[in-house]
PDB file of C-alpha atoms in Angstrom:
ATOM      1  CA  MET A   1      10.703  61.390  21.827  1.00 54.00           C
ATOM      2  CA  ALA A   2       9.698  63.487  25.232  1.00 68.00           C
ATOM      3  CA  LYS A   3      12.086  66.526  25.531  1.00 84.00           C
ATOM      4  CA  LEU A   4      12.632  66.888  29.741  1.00 94.00           C
ATOM      5  CA  SER A   5      12.677  70.398  31.584  1.00 95.00           C
ATOM      6  CA  LEU A   6      14.646  70.895  34.579  1.00 96.00           C
ATOM      7  CA  GLY A   7      12.536  71.830  36.591  1.00 96.00           C
ATOM      8  CA  GLN A   8       9.016  69.781  35.642  1.00 96.00           C
ATOM      9  CA  ASN A   9       7.551  67.487  37.402  1.00 97.00           C
ATOM     10  CA  VAL A  10       8.973  64.081  36.099  1.00 97.00           C
ATOM     11  CA  PRO A  11       6.191  61.838  33.749  1.00 97.00           C
ATOM     12  CA  THR A  12       5.291  58.745  36.022  1.00 95.00           C
ATOM     13  CA  PHE A  13       5.729  54.855  35.149  1.00 97.00           C
ATOM     14  CA  SER A  14       4.987  51.332  36.826  1.00 97.00           C
ATOM     15  CA  LEU A  15       7.294  48.915  35.459  1.00 98.00           C
ATOM     16  CA  VAL A  16       8.156  45.510  37.063  1.00 97.00           C
ATOM     17  CA  ASP A  17      11.413  44.900  39.137  1.00 97.00           C
ATOM     18  CA  THR A  18      13.784  42.074  39.503  1.00 97.00           C
ATOM     19  CA  GLU A  19      11.710  40.233  42.517  1.00 94.00           C
ATOM     20  CA  GLY A  20       8.676  40.700  40.037  1.00 94.00           C
ATOM     21  CA  GLY A  21       7.275  43.181  42.152  1.00 96.00           C
ATOM     22  CA  LEU A  22       5.208  46.003  40.440  1.00 97.00           C
ATOM     23  CA  PHE A  23       7.314  49.155  40.735  1.00 97.00           C
ATOM     24  CA  GLN A  24       5.420  52.497  40.498  1.00 96.00           C
ATOM     25  CA  LEU A  25       7.062  55.703  40.354  1.00 96.00           C
ATOM     26  CA  ASP A  26       4.788  58.363  41.220  1.00 95.00           C
ATOM     27  CA  LYS A  27       3.338  55.703  44.217  1.00 94.00           C
ATOM     28  CA  HIS A  28       7.536  55.678  45.005  1.00 93.00           C
ATOM     29  CA  LEU A  29       7.918  59.228  45.205  1.00 93.00           C
ATOM     30  CA  GLU A  30       4.894  59.363  47.119  1.00 92.00           C
ATOM     31  CA  GLU A  31       6.377  56.693  49.840  1.00 91.00           C
ATOM     32  CA  ASP A  32      10.047  58.103  49.776  1.00 87.00           C
ATOM     33  CA  SER A  33       8.554  61.534  49.222  1.00 86.00           C
ATOM     34  CA  ASN A  34      12.253  62.699  51.653  1.00 91.00           C
ATOM     35  CA  ARG A  35      14.801  61.752  49.370  1.00 95.00           C
ATOM     36  CA  TRP A  36      15.861  62.071  45.886  1.00 97.00           C
ATOM     37  CA  HIS A  37      15.786  59.710  43.110  1.00 97.00           C
ATOM     38  CA  MET A  38      18.448  59.028  40.473  1.00 98.00           C
ATOM     39  CA  LEU A  39      17.208  57.011  37.752  1.00 98.00           C
ATOM     40  CA  VAL A  40      19.947  55.950  35.439  1.00 98.00           C
ATOM     41  CA  PHE A  41      19.227  53.763  32.585  1.00 97.00           C
ATOM     42  CA  PHE A  42      21.713  51.572  31.267  1.00 97.00           C
ATOM     43  CA  ARG A  43      21.647  49.115  27.583  1.00 95.00           C
ATOM     44  CA  GLY A  44      21.866  45.515  29.264  1.00 95.00           C
ATOM     45  CA  GLU A  45      23.353  43.106  31.475  1.00 96.00           C
ATOM     46  CA  TRP A  46      25.748  42.331  28.194  1.00 93.00           C
ATOM     47  CA  CYS A  47      27.129  45.506  27.915  1.00 94.00           C
ATOM     48  CA  PRO A  48      30.397  45.499  29.636  1.00 95.00           C
ATOM     49  CA  VAL A  49      30.542  49.055  30.431  1.00 96.00           C
ATOM     50  CA  CYS A  50      26.936  49.011  32.516  1.00 96.00           C
ATOM     51  CA  ASN A  51      28.406  46.264  34.293  1.00 97.00           C
ATOM     52  CA  GLU A  52      30.745  48.297  34.792  1.00 97.00           C
ATOM     53  CA  GLN A  53      29.046  51.687  36.109  1.00 97.00           C
ATOM     54  CA  MET A  54      26.034  48.789  38.120  1.00 98.00           C
ATOM     55  CA  GLU A  55      29.366  48.213  39.997  1.00 98.00           C
ATOM     56  CA  GLU A  56      31.103  51.962  40.248  1.00 98.00           C
ATOM     57  CA  LEU A  57      27.695  52.596  41.562  1.00 98.00           C
ATOM     58  CA  GLN A  58      26.915  49.939  43.943  1.00 98.00           C
ATOM     59  CA  GLN A  59      30.300  50.658  45.608  1.00 98.00           C
ATOM     60  CA  ASN A  60      29.511  54.696  46.178  1.00 98.00           C
ATOM     61  CA  ILE A  61      25.747  53.157  47.163  1.00 98.00           C
ATOM     62  CA  SER A  62      26.595  54.606  51.033  1.00 98.00           C
ATOM     63  CA  ALA A  63      27.360  57.744  49.287  1.00 98.00           C
ATOM     64  CA  PHE A  64      24.431  58.271  47.991  1.00 98.00           C
ATOM     65  CA  GLU A  65      22.815  57.251  50.642  1.00 97.00           C
ATOM     66  CA  ASP A  66      24.395  59.484  52.683  1.00 97.00           C
ATOM     67  CA  LEU A  67      22.829  62.178  50.345  1.00 97.00           C
ATOM     68  CA  ASP A  68      19.462  60.738  50.558  1.00 96.00           C
ATOM     69  CA  VAL A  69      19.488  59.706  46.631  1.00 97.00           C
ATOM     70  CA  HIS A  70      17.734  56.253  46.775  1.00 97.00           C
ATOM     71  CA  VAL A  71      19.442  54.709  43.398  1.00 98.00           C
ATOM     72  CA  ILE A  72      16.714  53.330  40.538  1.00 98.00           C
ATOM     73  CA  ALA A  73      18.304  51.222  37.390  1.00 98.00           C
ATOM     74  CA  ILE A  74      16.376  50.769  34.611  1.00 98.00           C
ATOM     75  CA  ALA A  75      16.766  48.640  30.928  1.00 97.00           C
ATOM     76  CA  SER A  76      15.271  46.775  28.656  1.00 94.00           C
ATOM     77  CA  ASP A  77      17.106  43.585  28.609  1.00 93.00           C
ATOM     78  CA  GLU A  78      14.939  40.592  29.270  1.00 94.00           C
ATOM     79  CA  LEU A  79      14.330  40.022  32.946  1.00 96.00           C
ATOM     80  CA  ASP A  80      16.558  36.927  33.983  1.00 96.00           C
ATOM     81  CA  SER A  81      19.560  38.919  32.241  1.00 96.00           C
ATOM     82  CA  LEU A  82      18.516  41.515  34.762  1.00 97.00           C
ATOM     83  CA  ARG A  83      18.363  39.715  37.643  1.00 97.00           C
ATOM     84  CA  LYS A  84      21.828  38.414  36.639  1.00 97.00           C
ATOM     85  CA  MET A  85      23.410  41.461  36.752  1.00 97.00           C
ATOM     86  CA  LYS A  86      21.829  42.265  39.930  1.00 97.00           C
ATOM     87  CA  LYS A  87      23.159  39.234  41.554  1.00 97.00           C
ATOM     88  CA  LYS A  88      26.564  38.823  40.187  1.00 96.00           C
ATOM     89  CA  HIS A  89      27.439  42.140  41.073  1.00 97.00           C
ATOM     90  CA  GLY A  90      25.627  42.562  44.227  1.00 97.00           C
ATOM     91  CA  LEU A  91      23.233  45.026  43.780  1.00 98.00           C
ATOM     92  CA  ASP A  92      21.244  46.500  46.636  1.00 96.00           C
ATOM     93  CA  PHE A  93      19.262  49.126  44.500  1.00 97.00           C
ATOM     94  CA  PRO A  94      15.956  48.093  42.679  1.00 97.00           C
ATOM     95  CA  VAL A  95      16.456  46.771  39.099  1.00 98.00           C
ATOM     96  CA  LEU A  96      13.138  47.706  36.715  1.00 98.00           C
ATOM     97  CA  GLN A  97      12.932  46.580  32.821  1.00 98.00           C
ATOM     98  CA  ASP A  98      11.178  48.117  30.679  1.00 97.00           C
ATOM     99  CA  HIS A  99      10.383  46.196  28.265  1.00 92.00           C
ATOM    100  CA  GLU A 100       7.559  48.023  26.539  1.00 94.00           C
ATOM    101  CA  ARG A 101       9.932  51.356  26.581  1.00 94.00           C
ATOM    102  CA  ALA A 102       7.298  53.085  29.134  1.00 95.00           C
ATOM    103  CA  ALA A 103      10.110  55.273  31.728  1.00 97.00           C
ATOM    104  CA  ILE A 104      12.310  54.955  28.169  1.00 96.00           C
ATOM    105  CA  ASP A 105      10.567  57.083  26.006  1.00 94.00           C
ATOM    106  CA  SER A 106       8.347  59.067  28.265  1.00 95.00           C
ATOM    107  CA  PHE A 107      11.799  59.918  29.117  1.00 97.00           C
ATOM    108  CA  GLY A 108      13.223  60.802  26.013  1.00 94.00           C
ATOM    109  CA  VAL A 109      15.908  58.027  26.489  1.00 94.00           C
ATOM    110  CA  PHE A 110      17.937  57.486  23.728  1.00 90.00           C
ATOM    111  CA  MET A 111      17.034  54.115  22.144  1.00 81.00           C
ATOM    112  CA  HIS A 112      19.539  52.027  19.127  1.00 72.00           C
ATOM    113  CA  THR A 113      17.739  50.299  16.630  1.00 68.00           C
ATOM    114  CA  GLU A 114      18.467  48.203  13.563  1.00 69.00           C
ATOM    115  CA  LYS A 115      17.976  51.580  11.554  1.00 71.00           C
ATOM    116  CA  ASP A 116      21.129  53.447  12.452  1.00 56.00           C
ATOM    117  CA  PRO A 117      24.154  53.790  11.248  1.00 63.00           C
ATOM    118  CA  TYR A 118      26.029  51.324  13.117  1.00 65.00           C
ATOM    119  CA  GLU A 119      25.766  47.625  14.313  1.00 65.00           C
ATOM    120  CA  ASP A 120      24.708  47.442  18.120  1.00 67.00           C
ATOM    121  CA  HIS A 121      24.072  44.808  20.244  1.00 65.00           C
ATOM    122  CA  GLY A 122      19.993  44.794  18.508  1.00 70.00           C
ATOM    123  CA  GLU A 123      18.018  47.266  19.881  1.00 77.00           C
ATOM    124  CA  HIS A 124      18.354  48.709  23.396  1.00 77.00           C
ATOM    125  CA  GLY A 125      18.017  52.383  25.937  1.00 83.00           C
ATOM    126  CA  GLU A 126      21.074  54.203  25.817  1.00 92.00           C
ATOM    127  CA  PRO A 127      22.586  55.284  28.890  1.00 95.00           C
ATOM    128  CA  ALA A 128      20.607  57.879  30.889  1.00 97.00           C
ATOM    129  CA  ILE A 129      20.537  59.424  33.955  1.00 98.00           C
ATOM    130  CA  PHE A 130      17.670  61.349  36.177  1.00 98.00           C
ATOM    131  CA  ILE A 131      18.699  63.029  39.297  1.00 98.00           C
ATOM    132  CA  ILE A 132      14.944  63.988  41.062  1.00 97.00           C
ATOM    133  CA  ASP A 133      14.480  66.232  43.984  1.00 97.00           C
ATOM    134  CA  ASP A 134      11.900  65.300  46.360  1.00 95.00           C
ATOM    135  CA  GLU A 135       9.400  67.103  45.316  1.00 94.00           C
ATOM    136  CA  GLY A 136       9.650  64.892  41.954  1.00 96.00           C
ATOM    137  CA  LYS A 137      11.142  67.979  39.803  1.00 97.00           C
ATOM    138  CA  LEU A 138      13.984  67.041  37.318  1.00 97.00           C
ATOM    139  CA  MET A 139      17.117  68.299  38.683  1.00 97.00           C
ATOM    140  CA  ALA A 140      19.739  67.316  36.173  1.00 97.00           C
ATOM    141  CA  GLN A 141      20.087  64.508  33.249  1.00 97.00           C
ATOM    142  CA  TYR A 142      22.245  63.616  31.397  1.00 96.00           C
ATOM    143  CA  LEU A 143      21.655  61.829  28.355  1.00 95.00           C
ATOM    144  CA  GLN A 144      24.022  59.494  26.136  1.00 92.00           C
ATOM    145  CA  SER A 145      22.969  58.080  22.504  1.00 88.00           C
ATOM    146  CA  SER A 146      26.219  55.657  22.733  1.00 85.00           C
ATOM    147  CA  PRO A 147      27.535  53.705  25.490  1.00 84.00           C
ATOM    148  CA  PHE A 148      30.837  56.142  26.152  1.00 87.00           C
ATOM    149  CA  GLY A 149      30.858  59.456  28.240  1.00 89.00           C
ATOM    150  CA  ARG A 150      28.746  58.517  31.795  1.00 94.00           C
ATOM    151  CA  PRO A 151      29.083  60.741  34.351  1.00 96.00           C
ATOM    152  CA  SER A 152      31.603  58.650  37.188  1.00 97.00           C
ATOM    153  CA  ALA A 153      29.376  58.273  40.570  1.00 97.00           C
ATOM    154  CA  ASP A 154      31.782  61.090  41.717  1.00 97.00           C
ATOM    155  CA  GLY A 155      30.694  63.396  39.282  1.00 97.00           C
ATOM    156  CA  LEU A 156      27.061  62.517  40.275  1.00 98.00           C
ATOM    157  CA  LEU A 157      27.677  63.242  43.844  1.00 98.00           C
ATOM    158  CA  THR A 158      29.396  66.401  42.919  1.00 98.00           C
ATOM    159  CA  THR A 159      26.320  67.727  40.769  1.00 97.00           C
ATOM    160  CA  ILE A 160      23.934  66.045  43.771  1.00 98.00           C
ATOM    161  CA  LYS A 161      25.920  68.497  46.319  1.00 97.00           C
ATOM    162  CA  TYR A 162      26.735  70.916  43.839  1.00 97.00           C
ATOM    163  CA  ILE A 163      22.220  71.997  42.964  1.00 97.00           C
ATOM    164  CA  ARG A 164      21.292  71.027  46.765  1.00 95.00           C
ATOM    165  CA  LYS A 165      23.286  73.482  48.084  1.00 94.00           C
ATOM    166  CA  ASN A 166      22.240  75.796  44.907  1.00 95.00           C
ATOM    167  CA  LYS A 167      18.565  75.016  44.759  1.00 85.00           C
ATOM    168  CA  ALA A 168      16.135  78.166  44.702  1.00 72.00           C
TER     169      ALA A 168
END
């Protein structure tokens, strides 16, 4: 598992989005270079806590946009399930499939496996959030090893405002 440090350039990846297009983080960061980005890794469409999190992010999307933060969601779930979730919640942000765990592994997201000490919904990535500045550098990260304890949208917005205000 990779360990990322604050201030370092984030790793890049190429993943398929729910529309079937190829999303390349390096190209996206270059084309959208005046904005910050927030990568939100979640367990999958089957997870009720993830559904609540996606709903909350969508309800607060204008507040993130007001701060020039682009939200991007990522899961190792099946593409059809992610499409269903995106439609169900009317998500206005990209939802990407990481079935091969390219982004999950490069960002050091915890994986739940069949060998873990408690049963869960098969193998999947656990929740994680990475806030990336307009230069592609990591400004904050939240890594979870279970479905609970994720920061709220309000907490994330407060963190982004604080970092921007105090960024060297």
